[in-house]
Structures are given as structure tokens and as C-alpha cells.
Amino acid sequence: MKNRRVLVFSSREICYYSGNFFANQLASAFEELGYWAELCELSDGEDFDRKLTPYMEQEYAVIVDFNSLLPRLVFDDGSYYLDHLNGPFFDYILDHPLFHYAGLTSDAANLHVLVLDELHQTYAQKYYPKLSGVHMLPLGATQAVYQDRKLHADRILFLGTYDTTEHVKSLIEQAPARRQAVMRQLIERRIAQPLLPMEEAFLDYLRERDINLSAEAFALAMNEMYPVDAYVRDYFREKAVEELLGGHIPVVAVGEGWEKFKTPHRQFFATEKAVTFSLSFEKIARESVLLNAFPVFHHGMHDRIAAGMANRTAVLTDRNPYLEKHFTDEKQLCFYDLNRPKSLLEKADRLLSDAALREKIVCEAYENYKQNHTWKRRAEQILKLAALYRR
């Protein structure tokens, strides 16, 4: 008889409670497919042994967690908790694998990884060879409860955290002098070439100096230089918002840190307090245009894009090869070029001024979402991957 049980963990709190939200959405999707889904949510201060022991040795079709803490859990006898789970375990990594060095260097045999970017897949396969499997799979999206008319057709929404580049610089300055110099070099290269991944920038730096690092040493160095990725993200985020404001296009930013954003065009800029991830879809559903500025995904799709598609909100996003392969400009999404900032202003003005174009885009995007980016579709894809590894 086919195993109809699945297990979904939420082992750590991720910003805006997104990990908890994703876990609940995925568990519900498995149940929609006829599986019995168990959901285990862990909180700081809990007795992990008591909470986790009941799942050991029980048979599951698949086990999933998000940015998981579980690959690090080791018993006194040296065995890994994951290897006591009877079913393939997938860690859904929500950012670049460089941030997850501690978990991805685990010696657990039952550790498979899902990533959001094709280059993240290549990176994890190369620099974490002990992983049992690595697959690229974008996150699903959720429709808001709100399904009424759009409340705002004259502004652009940005959802996400902001930190000043000055603050990120202060993190860099805390590193040893030699590492500081490397990080500054990588930042310069990536700003000059927005689609240059951090690992390629670092490899170029090493080749120029005839330095060879083992895969393990390279992965550790990348992890230690995590502020580079943070700096590049916030740099282009700043530039995108300021470009819009400078063109007198109103922007509302929802998320932590935006009160620190400085602009001479304050009259066009509004901020709102951060909301939990579950409420972010309600924000999106009320807006006409959503900005995605996330240049650290070079061959992938951020969940913000799918969220806009699901809620009939036109998505204006920096282009990358993956998006261009799966979508058409001004058909399901609207693309701008990171290396041509004026293209953002041109596309934003076009979306806000042309209601017929917006309607065409959101209708096609919504159909694409229903076919390809629901949580039910993700659950089907994960089950298919799990079947490859079932012991």
C-alpha cells in the first residue's frame, strides 16, 4: 500500500514568520492531495528531544523543513537525527546556500536540499558534495482573502526588509583586514556587473591572484563573507526605490528598516509597518503594481513574484535568464534592467498609466500561477522528487 503520510517541520523562526507560513501552506497542500500531513513547529526554549523523538523511525513519503536546524542535530552516539527519520528529508533553502554552511556540511546521509535558483543548485552540488540531492524549485504562492477591486493605481508597492549600506559596511569593517579587502573587491565587481554571482566574482578574484582553494575552504570563505550579498541586495534595492522617487512615481514600502531610508523626494515616499507573511498577501491584493528588486537571485524566482501573480497584481521585476526563459516581458511580468536604471522608470510609468496593459499582464500571470505556482503544484513536485530517494 502506498505510504500516504508526510511530515512538515518548522524548526526555526524566519523573518516575518515566513517559515511557519510556508510549512502550514505546504502541509495543507499535501492534505489536498490526499496525504495525512503532520506538522511539527519548534520554538526556542522547548524540549527538542521530547518534541522530536516521536517522529523517529516512523515511515513518511517525504519530510520537509525550511532553512532547517535539524541537519545539525547529533545524538551522543554520533548519529544524526535526520538519519533516524524514515523518509527522504528535504531542507528548503530560502536564500543563497552560502548562508547555510553549518547545516549543509552535515554528515547526515538523509539530507536533500531544495533551492530557489539554478545557480544555487550548481553551487550546492559543487561545494557541498555530501548532500544526497539538490534540486531547484521556486516557492509556491497564496491568494489573499481580499478579492475586491484594487485600492491604489497610482503607486508602486515594495515588500521587504531594508538596511542601509552604511550599516552593512560596519559589519564588513569588523572582519579581519585581509577579508575586508576581498569583500570590497567583490562588492565593486557585483555592482558593476549586476548578474555576476558572488561565487563567480570570488573565483575571478582568486584566479587573478593564482590562489587555489579546496571546495571546503571556498565554501567556508563564502560563508564568512556573507555581508557582500547583503550589501549588494540593499544597494540595488536603494537604487530602485530612489530611481522611482526621482521620477516622481509614488512608492509605499512595507517592511522593517524603511524608516532609515533617506531621500530628497520624501513627498513621493510612504512607509508602513512590517506585517506577518500571511498578511503580506492582503497588502499585495490591494495594490496594482508590485516591485521586485532582488538581484542576488541571478537564475531564479523570488516568492514575491509568484505572490503578485497569485493576487492579480502586476509585477515589475529585475530580469534574469531564468525569468526570461519562463516568462515574457509585458505578458506575465514586466522586466527592467539593473544595468540600465532608466528602464525601471520607463516600465513603471507604463504600468501605472496603461490600465489595459496591467489587466492583460495580471490575467495571463494569474493563469500561469494557477498552472505552475500553487502550493498544491509544489507538493506534487516534492512528492515526485521524494520518490527518487525513498529507501
mmCIF file of C-alpha atoms in Angstrom:
data_model
loop_
_atom_site.group_PDB
_atom_site.id
_atom_site.type_symbol
_atom_site.label_atom_id
_atom_site.label_comp_id
_atom_site.label_asym_id
_atom_site.label_seq_id
_atom_site.Cartn_x
_atom_site.Cartn_y
_atom_site.Cartn_z
ATOM 1 C CA MET A 1 0.000 0.000 0.000
ATOM 2 C CA LYS A 2 1.331 3.443 -0.937
ATOM 3 C CA ASN A 3 2.539 5.486 2.030
ATOM 4 C CA ARG A 4 0.156 8.453 2.467
ATOM 5 C CA ARG A 5 1.876 10.150 5.414
ATOM 6 C CA VAL A 6 4.066 13.263 5.179
ATOM 7 C CA LEU A 7 5.850 15.287 7.836
ATOM 8 C CA VAL A 8 6.472 19.045 7.665
ATOM 9 C CA PHE A 9 8.711 20.833 10.173
ATOM 10 C CA SER A 10 9.045 24.487 11.061
ATOM 11 C CA SER A 11 12.225 24.270 13.098
ATOM 12 C CA ARG A 12 13.227 27.921 13.244
ATOM 13 C CA GLU A 13 11.657 31.360 13.139
ATOM 14 C CA ILE A 14 12.378 33.150 9.851
ATOM 15 C CA CYS A 15 11.688 36.841 9.181
ATOM 16 C CA TYR A 16 8.009 37.815 9.254
ATOM 17 C CA TYR A 17 7.187 34.214 10.348
ATOM 18 C CA SER A 18 7.521 33.143 6.737
ATOM 19 C CA GLY A 19 8.927 29.692 7.529
ATOM 20 C CA ASN A 20 5.940 28.889 9.714
ATOM 21 C CA PHE A 21 3.610 30.158 6.984
ATOM 22 C CA PHE A 22 5.304 28.104 4.249
ATOM 23 C CA ALA A 23 5.165 24.986 6.425
ATOM 24 C CA ASN A 24 1.439 25.386 7.013
ATOM 25 C CA GLN A 25 0.726 26.066 3.337
ATOM 26 C CA LEU A 26 2.706 23.016 2.226
ATOM 27 C CA ALA A 27 1.095 20.750 4.835
ATOM 28 C CA SER A 28 -2.365 21.874 3.655
ATOM 29 C CA ALA A 29 -1.358 21.224 0.035
ATOM 30 C CA PHE A 30 -0.274 17.668 0.862
ATOM 31 C CA GLU A 31 -3.632 17.073 2.518
ATOM 32 C CA GLU A 32 -5.386 18.460 -0.560
ATOM 33 C CA LEU A 33 -3.607 15.698 -2.487
ATOM 34 C CA GLY A 34 -4.978 13.062 -0.136
ATOM 35 C CA TYR A 35 -2.000 12.696 2.229
ATOM 36 C CA TRP A 36 -2.094 12.810 6.000
ATOM 37 C CA ALA A 37 0.221 15.678 6.919
ATOM 38 C CA GLU A 38 1.785 16.023 10.354
ATOM 39 C CA LEU A 39 3.115 19.487 11.215
ATOM 40 C CA CYS A 40 5.781 19.953 13.881
ATOM 41 C CA GLU A 41 6.573 23.546 14.885
ATOM 42 C CA LEU A 42 9.539 24.119 17.194
ATOM 43 C CA SER A 43 10.046 27.163 19.413
ATOM 44 C CA ASP A 44 13.020 28.458 21.369
ATOM 45 C CA GLY A 45 13.163 27.031 24.860
ATOM 46 C CA GLU A 46 11.229 23.875 24.035
ATOM 47 C CA ASP A 47 12.455 20.392 24.933
ATOM 48 C CA PHE A 48 13.564 19.336 21.445
ATOM 49 C CA ASP A 49 14.188 15.721 22.453
ATOM 50 C CA ARG A 50 10.640 15.327 23.730
ATOM 51 C CA LYS A 51 9.176 17.081 20.690
ATOM 52 C CA LEU A 52 11.241 15.315 18.012
ATOM 53 C CA THR A 53 11.589 11.761 19.321
ATOM 54 C CA PRO A 54 8.030 10.613 18.381
ATOM 55 C CA TYR A 55 8.785 11.059 14.670
ATOM 56 C CA MET A 56 11.830 8.779 14.671
ATOM 57 C CA GLU A 57 11.646 5.513 12.744
ATOM 58 C CA GLN A 58 8.101 6.198 11.535
ATOM 59 C CA GLU A 59 7.569 5.901 7.799
ATOM 60 C CA TYR A 60 6.801 9.003 5.719
ATOM 61 C CA ALA A 61 6.537 9.569 1.992
ATOM 62 C CA VAL A 62 8.511 12.807 2.428
ATOM 63 C CA ILE A 63 9.741 15.121 5.190
ATOM 64 C CA VAL A 64 10.284 18.861 4.605
ATOM 65 C CA ASP A 65 11.630 21.807 6.592
ATOM 66 C CA PHE A 66 12.568 25.412 5.707
ATOM 67 C CA ASN A 67 16.059 26.772 6.454
ATOM 68 C CA SER A 68 16.236 23.830 8.800
ATOM 69 C CA LEU A 69 18.082 23.489 12.093
ATOM 70 C CA LEU A 70 17.641 19.720 12.031
ATOM 71 C CA PRO A 71 20.724 18.769 9.934
ATOM 72 C CA ARG A 72 22.876 19.913 12.866
ATOM 73 C CA LEU A 73 21.191 17.703 15.483
ATOM 74 C CA VAL A 74 23.520 14.876 16.548
ATOM 75 C CA PHE A 75 22.978 12.212 19.247
ATOM 76 C CA ASP A 76 25.590 11.203 21.823
ATOM 77 C CA ASP A 77 26.458 8.156 19.720
ATOM 78 C CA GLY A 78 27.375 10.412 16.780
ATOM 79 C CA SER A 79 24.317 9.566 14.703
ATOM 80 C CA TYR A 80 22.259 12.314 13.065
ATOM 81 C CA TYR A 81 18.615 12.941 13.846
ATOM 82 C CA LEU A 82 17.833 13.042 10.113
ATOM 83 C CA ASP A 83 19.139 9.504 9.710
ATOM 84 C CA HIS A 84 16.566 8.277 12.221
ATOM 85 C CA LEU A 85 13.732 9.625 10.070
ATOM 86 C CA ASN A 86 12.198 7.036 7.770
ATOM 87 C CA GLY A 87 11.564 9.068 4.642
ATOM 88 C CA PRO A 88 13.626 11.416 2.461
ATOM 89 C CA PHE A 89 14.265 14.735 4.235
ATOM 90 C CA PHE A 90 14.319 17.954 2.166
ATOM 91 C CA ASP A 91 15.676 21.230 3.514
ATOM 92 C CA TYR A 92 14.045 24.079 1.561
ATOM 93 C CA ILE A 93 16.783 26.754 1.456
ATOM 94 C CA LEU A 94 15.267 30.225 1.036
ATOM 95 C CA ASP A 95 18.432 32.205 0.230
ATOM 96 C CA HIS A 96 21.929 31.564 -1.103
ATOM 97 C CA PRO A 97 23.446 28.330 0.262
ATOM 98 C CA LEU A 98 26.467 30.338 1.443
ATOM 99 C CA PHE A 99 24.361 31.384 4.458
ATOM 100 C CA HIS A 100 23.759 27.733 5.435
ATOM 101 C CA TYR A 101 27.300 26.412 5.730
ATOM 102 C CA ALA A 102 26.728 24.895 9.192
ATOM 103 C CA GLY A 103 23.747 22.825 8.081
ATOM 104 C CA LEU A 104 24.939 21.885 4.601
ATOM 105 C CA THR A 105 28.247 20.493 5.872
ATOM 106 C CA SER A 106 26.299 17.954 7.942
ATOM 107 C CA ASP A 107 27.360 14.322 7.546
ATOM 108 C CA ALA A 108 23.747 13.162 7.667
ATOM 109 C CA ALA A 109 23.034 10.701 4.851
ATOM 110 C CA ASN A 110 19.358 11.635 4.657
ATOM 111 C CA LEU A 111 19.811 15.277 3.637
ATOM 112 C CA HIS A 112 18.404 16.610 0.370
ATOM 113 C CA VAL A 113 18.119 20.278 -0.488
ATOM 114 C CA LEU A 114 15.640 22.394 -2.428
ATOM 115 C CA VAL A 115 16.879 25.803 -3.619
ATOM 116 C CA LEU A 116 15.244 28.776 -5.356
ATOM 117 C CA ASP A 117 17.852 29.470 -8.023
ATOM 118 C CA GLU A 118 19.530 27.309 -10.687
ATOM 119 C CA LEU A 119 22.956 28.719 -9.791
ATOM 120 C CA HIS A 120 22.310 27.957 -6.122
ATOM 121 C CA GLN A 121 21.733 24.358 -7.204
ATOM 122 C CA THR A 122 25.039 24.271 -9.089
ATOM 123 C CA TYR A 123 26.815 25.881 -6.129
ATOM 124 C CA ALA A 124 25.422 23.440 -3.556
ATOM 125 C CA GLN A 125 26.228 20.429 -5.738
ATOM 126 C CA LYS A 126 29.822 21.570 -6.205
ATOM 127 C CA TYR A 127 30.712 22.853 -2.753
ATOM 128 C CA TYR A 128 28.615 20.537 -0.573
ATOM 129 C CA PRO A 129 29.237 17.172 -2.280
ATOM 130 C CA LYS A 130 27.977 15.144 0.694
ATOM 131 C CA LEU A 131 24.396 16.240 0.069
ATOM 132 C CA SER A 132 22.273 13.360 -1.166
ATOM 133 C CA GLY A 133 20.456 15.517 -3.711
ATOM 134 C CA VAL A 134 19.967 19.153 -4.709
ATOM 135 C CA HIS A 135 17.005 20.423 -6.736
ATOM 136 C CA MET A 136 15.820 23.861 -7.846
ATOM 137 C CA LEU A 137 12.168 24.560 -7.043
ATOM 138 C CA PRO A 138 10.604 28.025 -6.556
ATOM 139 C CA LEU A 139 8.263 28.553 -3.637
ATOM 140 C CA GLY A 140 4.524 28.487 -4.089
ATOM 141 C CA ALA A 141 2.217 31.452 -3.550
ATOM 142 C CA THR A 142 -1.082 32.086 -1.802
ATOM 143 C CA GLN A 143 -4.175 34.017 -2.783
ATOM 144 C CA ALA A 144 -5.347 36.654 -0.336
ATOM 145 C CA VAL A 145 -8.750 36.566 1.278
ATOM 146 C CA TYR A 146 -9.283 40.036 -0.197
ATOM 147 C CA GLN A 147 -10.547 39.632 -3.767
ATOM 148 C CA ASP A 148 -12.146 43.033 -4.365
ATOM 149 C CA ARG A 149 -11.087 45.951 -6.589
ATOM 150 C CA LYS A 150 -7.608 47.454 -6.408
ATOM 151 C CA LEU A 151 -7.417 50.373 -3.989
ATOM 152 C CA HIS A 152 -4.306 52.014 -5.443
ATOM 153 C CA ALA A 153 -3.499 52.517 -9.128
ATOM 154 C CA ASP A 154 -1.119 55.448 -8.776
ATOM 155 C CA ARG A 155 1.741 53.982 -6.730
ATOM 156 C CA ILE A 156 4.095 51.019 -6.518
ATOM 157 C CA LEU A 157 4.342 48.633 -3.578
ATOM 158 C CA PHE A 158 7.608 47.216 -2.301
ATOM 159 C CA LEU A 159 7.502 44.490 0.349
ATOM 160 C CA GLY A 160 10.725 43.582 2.117
ATOM 161 C CA THR A 161 13.331 44.492 4.693
ATOM 162 C CA TYR A 162 15.709 47.412 4.232
ATOM 163 C CA ASP A 163 19.084 48.058 5.811
ATOM 164 C CA THR A 164 21.391 50.936 4.986
ATOM 165 C CA THR A 165 24.539 50.131 3.052
ATOM 166 C CA GLU A 166 26.385 52.114 5.733
ATOM 167 C CA HIS A 167 25.301 49.577 8.348
ATOM 168 C CA VAL A 168 26.407 46.672 6.177
ATOM 169 C CA LYS A 169 29.764 48.440 5.712
ATOM 170 C CA SER A 170 30.136 48.466 9.503
ATOM 171 C CA LEU A 171 29.765 44.661 9.500
ATOM 172 C CA ILE A 172 32.489 44.418 6.876
ATOM 173 C CA GLU A 173 34.772 46.625 8.962
ATOM 174 C CA GLN A 174 34.537 44.151 11.845
ATOM 175 C CA ALA A 175 36.213 41.455 9.725
ATOM 176 C CA PRO A 176 39.993 40.919 9.568
ATOM 177 C CA ALA A 177 41.706 43.460 7.283
ATOM 178 C CA ARG A 178 42.528 40.888 4.605
ATOM 179 C CA ARG A 179 38.939 39.699 4.366
ATOM 180 C CA GLN A 180 37.680 43.294 4.293
ATOM 181 C CA ALA A 181 39.766 43.931 1.180
ATOM 182 C CA VAL A 182 38.334 40.876 -0.572
ATOM 183 C CA MET A 183 34.762 41.810 0.315
ATOM 184 C CA ARG A 184 35.184 45.335 -1.018
ATOM 185 C CA GLN A 185 36.542 43.903 -4.258
ATOM 186 C CA LEU A 186 33.576 41.560 -4.613
ATOM 187 C CA ILE A 187 31.113 44.364 -3.958
ATOM 188 C CA GLU A 188 32.708 46.528 -6.658
ATOM 189 C CA ARG A 189 32.581 43.701 -9.192
ATOM 190 C CA ARG A 190 28.984 42.794 -8.465
ATOM 191 C CA ILE A 191 27.736 46.362 -8.619
ATOM 192 C CA ALA A 192 29.498 46.827 -11.963
ATOM 193 C CA GLN A 193 28.052 43.509 -13.207
ATOM 194 C CA PRO A 194 24.655 43.022 -11.523
ATOM 195 C CA LEU A 195 24.151 39.491 -12.869
ATOM 196 C CA LEU A 196 27.566 38.293 -11.686
ATOM 197 C CA PRO A 197 27.012 35.736 -8.894
ATOM 198 C CA MET A 198 29.120 36.107 -5.769
ATOM 199 C CA GLU A 199 30.824 32.747 -6.291
ATOM 200 C CA GLU A 200 31.917 33.756 -9.805
ATOM 201 C CA ALA A 201 33.198 37.107 -8.565
ATOM 202 C CA PHE A 202 35.210 35.325 -5.865
ATOM 203 C CA LEU A 203 36.568 32.730 -8.305
ATOM 204 C CA ASP A 204 37.686 35.521 -10.646
ATOM 205 C CA TYR A 205 39.403 37.230 -7.721
ATOM 206 C CA LEU A 206 41.241 34.027 -6.799
ATOM 207 C CA ARG A 207 42.276 33.246 -10.398
ATOM 208 C CA GLU A 208 43.754 36.703 -10.857
ATOM 209 C CA ARG A 209 45.977 36.032 -7.840
ATOM 210 C CA ASP A 210 46.692 32.408 -8.718
ATOM 211 C CA ILE A 211 45.104 31.213 -5.463
ATOM 212 C CA ASN A 212 43.603 27.727 -5.281
ATOM 213 C CA LEU A 213 41.152 26.777 -2.547
ATOM 214 C CA SER A 214 39.633 23.392 -1.827
ATOM 215 C CA ALA A 215 35.855 23.139 -2.165
ATOM 216 C CA GLU A 216 35.536 23.092 1.622
ATOM 217 C CA ALA A 217 37.759 26.162 2.080
ATOM 218 C CA PHE A 218 35.921 28.018 -0.678
ATOM 219 C CA ALA A 219 32.508 27.317 0.882
ATOM 220 C CA LEU A 220 33.742 28.450 4.310
ATOM 221 C CA ALA A 221 35.215 31.667 2.867
ATOM 222 C CA MET A 222 31.935 32.403 1.101
ATOM 223 C CA ASN A 223 30.054 31.946 4.370
ATOM 224 C CA GLU A 224 32.422 34.305 6.172
ATOM 225 C CA MET A 225 31.826 36.972 3.517
ATOM 226 C CA TYR A 226 28.022 36.943 3.798
ATOM 227 C CA PRO A 227 27.869 40.789 4.188
ATOM 228 C CA VAL A 228 28.750 41.077 0.478
ATOM 229 C CA ASP A 229 25.426 39.545 -0.512
ATOM 230 C CA ALA A 230 23.574 41.741 1.984
ATOM 231 C CA TYR A 231 25.311 44.870 0.682
ATOM 232 C CA VAL A 232 24.527 44.123 -2.971
ATOM 233 C CA ARG A 233 20.882 43.397 -2.160
ATOM 234 C CA ASP A 234 20.407 46.653 -0.253
ATOM 235 C CA TYR A 235 22.421 48.702 -2.761
ATOM 236 C CA PHE A 236 20.192 47.763 -5.687
ATOM 237 C CA ARG A 237 17.085 47.990 -3.515
ATOM 238 C CA GLU A 238 18.035 51.571 -2.607
ATOM 239 C CA LYS A 239 18.783 52.444 -6.224
ATOM 240 C CA ALA A 240 15.481 51.032 -7.490
ATOM 241 C CA VAL A 241 13.343 52.919 -4.978
ATOM 242 C CA GLU A 242 15.284 56.158 -5.436
ATOM 243 C CA GLU A 243 15.029 55.879 -9.226
ATOM 244 C CA LEU A 244 11.244 55.686 -8.954
ATOM 245 C CA LEU A 245 11.007 58.521 -6.451
ATOM 246 C CA GLY A 246 13.299 60.690 -8.552
ATOM 247 C CA GLY A 247 10.883 60.187 -11.436
ATOM 248 C CA HIS A 248 8.026 61.354 -9.182
ATOM 249 C CA ILE A 249 6.491 57.879 -9.022
ATOM 250 C CA PRO A 250 4.989 57.221 -5.569
ATOM 251 C CA VAL A 251 6.314 54.206 -3.670
ATOM 252 C CA VAL A 252 4.974 52.607 -0.495
ATOM 253 C CA ALA A 253 7.495 50.375 1.307
ATOM 254 C CA VAL A 254 6.251 47.790 3.792
ATOM 255 C CA GLY A 255 8.848 46.103 5.980
ATOM 256 C CA GLU A 256 11.413 46.601 8.694
ATOM 257 C CA GLY A 257 14.051 49.308 8.376
ATOM 258 C CA TRP A 258 12.486 51.657 5.816
ATOM 259 C CA GLU A 259 12.292 54.488 8.346
ATOM 260 C CA LYS A 260 16.089 54.714 7.881
ATOM 261 C CA PHE A 261 15.797 55.339 4.130
ATOM 262 C CA LYS A 262 16.889 58.862 3.186
ATOM 263 C CA THR A 263 15.605 60.570 0.046
ATOM 264 C CA PRO A 264 15.235 64.154 -1.187
ATOM 265 C CA HIS A 265 11.902 63.075 -2.716
ATOM 266 C CA ARG A 266 10.121 62.358 0.539
ATOM 267 C CA GLN A 267 6.769 63.618 -0.756
ATOM 268 C CA PHE A 268 6.546 60.566 -3.040
ATOM 269 C CA PHE A 269 7.579 58.023 -0.410
ATOM 270 C CA ALA A 270 5.432 56.312 2.226
ATOM 271 C CA THR A 271 6.246 53.550 4.680
ATOM 272 C CA GLU A 272 4.081 51.101 6.544
ATOM 273 C CA LYS A 273 4.957 48.811 9.423
ATOM 274 C CA ALA A 274 6.050 45.274 8.701
ATOM 275 C CA VAL A 275 3.342 42.630 8.684
ATOM 276 C CA THR A 276 3.499 38.885 9.155
ATOM 277 C CA PHE A 277 3.978 36.900 5.983
ATOM 278 C CA SER A 278 0.383 35.695 5.988
ATOM 279 C CA LEU A 279 -0.842 39.309 5.870
ATOM 280 C CA SER A 280 1.571 40.350 3.117
ATOM 281 C CA PHE A 281 -0.723 38.779 0.516
ATOM 282 C CA GLU A 282 -3.548 41.019 1.711
ATOM 283 C CA LYS A 283 -1.295 44.041 1.126
ATOM 284 C CA ILE A 284 -0.397 42.836 -2.361
ATOM 285 C CA ALA A 285 -4.021 42.130 -3.317
ATOM 286 C CA ARG A 286 -4.973 45.771 -2.727
ATOM 287 C CA GLU A 287 -2.229 47.205 -4.966
ATOM 288 C CA SER A 288 -1.944 47.476 -8.752
ATOM 289 C CA VAL A 289 1.848 47.178 -9.147
ATOM 290 C CA LEU A 290 4.423 45.288 -7.060
ATOM 291 C CA LEU A 291 8.172 45.895 -7.333
ATOM 292 C CA ASN A 292 10.603 43.002 -7.028
ATOM 293 C CA ALA A 293 14.219 44.142 -6.620
ATOM 294 C CA PHE A 294 16.251 41.096 -5.660
ATOM 295 C CA PRO A 295 19.464 40.897 -7.710
ATOM 296 C CA VAL A 296 21.021 38.168 -5.562
ATOM 297 C CA PHE A 297 18.817 35.628 -7.386
ATOM 298 C CA HIS A 298 20.515 35.512 -10.778
ATOM 299 C CA HIS A 299 18.821 32.428 -12.231
ATOM 300 C CA GLY A 300 15.736 32.030 -10.089
ATOM 301 C CA MET A 301 12.380 33.353 -8.983
ATOM 302 C CA HIS A 302 11.711 35.063 -5.672
ATOM 303 C CA ASP A 303 8.407 34.200 -3.969
ATOM 304 C CA ARG A 304 7.435 37.893 -4.200
ATOM 305 C CA ILE A 305 6.939 37.387 -7.950
ATOM 306 C CA ALA A 306 4.584 34.438 -7.554
ATOM 307 C CA ALA A 307 2.709 36.319 -4.818
ATOM 308 C CA GLY A 308 1.952 39.153 -7.216
ATOM 309 C CA MET A 309 0.848 36.723 -9.926
ATOM 310 C CA ALA A 310 -1.478 34.931 -7.499
ATOM 311 C CA ASN A 311 -3.153 38.172 -6.449
ATOM 312 C CA ARG A 312 -3.616 39.809 -9.847
ATOM 313 C CA THR A 313 -1.022 42.481 -9.146
ATOM 314 C CA ALA A 314 1.350 43.422 -11.970
ATOM 315 C CA VAL A 315 4.928 42.518 -11.047
ATOM 316 C CA LEU A 316 7.763 44.812 -12.100
ATOM 317 C CA THR A 317 10.994 42.862 -11.630
ATOM 318 C CA ASP A 318 14.673 42.942 -12.468
ATOM 319 C CA ARG A 319 15.192 40.498 -15.317
ATOM 320 C CA ASN A 320 17.385 37.395 -15.181
ATOM 321 C CA PRO A 321 17.906 34.408 -17.501
ATOM 322 C CA TYR A 322 15.537 32.122 -15.568
ATOM 323 C CA LEU A 323 12.678 34.622 -15.645
ATOM 324 C CA GLU A 324 13.260 35.323 -19.328
ATOM 325 C CA LYS A 325 13.125 31.598 -20.049
ATOM 326 C CA HIS A 326 9.800 31.053 -18.269
ATOM 327 C CA PHE A 327 8.004 34.368 -18.782
ATOM 328 C CA THR A 328 7.594 37.017 -21.473
ATOM 329 C CA ASP A 329 8.098 40.715 -20.855
ATOM 330 C CA GLU A 330 4.792 42.589 -20.696
ATOM 331 C CA LYS A 331 2.907 39.306 -20.953
ATOM 332 C CA GLN A 332 3.029 37.757 -17.467
ATOM 333 C CA LEU A 333 5.660 40.040 -15.886
ATOM 334 C CA CYS A 334 7.254 43.399 -16.649
ATOM 335 C CA PHE A 335 11.075 43.419 -16.764
ATOM 336 C CA TYR A 336 13.613 46.160 -16.157
ATOM 337 C CA ASP A 337 17.407 46.049 -16.494
ATOM 338 C CA LEU A 338 19.640 46.500 -13.458
ATOM 339 C CA ASN A 339 22.408 47.917 -15.635
ATOM 340 C CA ARG A 340 20.001 50.454 -17.186
ATOM 341 C CA PRO A 341 18.230 52.156 -14.264
ATOM 342 C CA LYS A 342 16.111 54.356 -16.544
ATOM 343 C CA SER A 343 14.373 51.206 -17.808
ATOM 344 C CA LEU A 344 12.786 50.844 -14.364
ATOM 345 C CA LEU A 345 11.317 54.313 -14.580
ATOM 346 C CA GLU A 346 10.070 53.722 -18.121
ATOM 347 C CA LYS A 347 8.365 50.434 -17.242
ATOM 348 C CA ALA A 348 6.881 51.795 -14.004
ATOM 349 C CA ASP A 349 5.376 54.768 -15.810
ATOM 350 C CA ARG A 350 3.989 52.463 -18.498
ATOM 351 C CA LEU A 351 2.351 50.145 -15.973
ATOM 352 C CA LEU A 352 0.776 52.924 -13.933
ATOM 353 C CA SER A 353 -0.516 54.849 -16.933
ATOM 354 C CA ASP A 354 -1.840 51.946 -19.024
ATOM 355 C CA ALA A 355 -4.676 50.141 -17.247
ATOM 356 C CA ALA A 356 -5.324 47.884 -20.260
ATOM 357 C CA LEU A 357 -1.707 46.667 -20.217
ATOM 358 C CA ARG A 358 -1.908 45.974 -16.473
ATOM 359 C CA GLU A 359 -5.092 43.999 -16.924
ATOM 360 C CA LYS A 360 -3.583 41.921 -19.732
ATOM 361 C CA ILE A 361 -0.486 41.160 -17.659
ATOM 362 C CA VAL A 362 -2.346 40.239 -14.466
ATOM 363 C CA CYS A 363 -4.777 37.951 -16.295
ATOM 364 C CA GLU A 364 -2.007 35.974 -18.016
ATOM 365 C CA ALA A 365 0.081 35.928 -14.848
ATOM 366 C CA TYR A 366 -2.828 34.584 -12.809
ATOM 367 C CA GLU A 367 -3.381 31.734 -15.275
ATOM 368 C CA ASN A 368 0.328 30.929 -15.124
ATOM 369 C CA TYR A 369 0.180 30.926 -11.320
ATOM 370 C CA LYS A 370 -2.776 28.502 -11.265
ATOM 371 C CA GLN A 371 -0.956 26.080 -13.563
ATOM 372 C CA ASN A 372 2.558 26.296 -12.143
ATOM 373 C CA HIS A 373 2.932 28.084 -8.815
ATOM 374 C CA THR A 374 0.275 26.977 -6.346
ATOM 375 C CA TRP A 375 1.325 25.161 -3.192
ATOM 376 C CA LYS A 376 -0.567 22.127 -4.461
ATOM 377 C CA ARG A 377 1.692 22.082 -7.521
ATOM 378 C CA ARG A 378 4.752 22.365 -5.277
ATOM 379 C CA ALA A 379 3.545 19.464 -3.125
ATOM 380 C CA GLU A 380 3.150 17.315 -6.252
ATOM 381 C CA GLN A 381 6.672 18.191 -7.394
ATOM 382 C CA ILE A 382 8.186 17.461 -3.985
ATOM 383 C CA LEU A 383 6.472 14.075 -3.805
ATOM 384 C CA LYS A 384 7.838 13.229 -7.249
ATOM 385 C CA LEU A 385 11.370 14.148 -6.129
ATOM 386 C CA ALA A 386 10.983 12.184 -2.900
ATOM 387 C CA ALA A 387 10.081 9.076 -4.883
ATOM 388 C CA LEU A 388 13.596 9.149 -6.363
ATOM 389 C CA TYR A 389 15.182 8.720 -2.934
ATOM 390 C CA ARG A 390 12.802 6.565 -0.971
ATOM 391 C CA ARG A 391 14.712 3.902 0.915
#
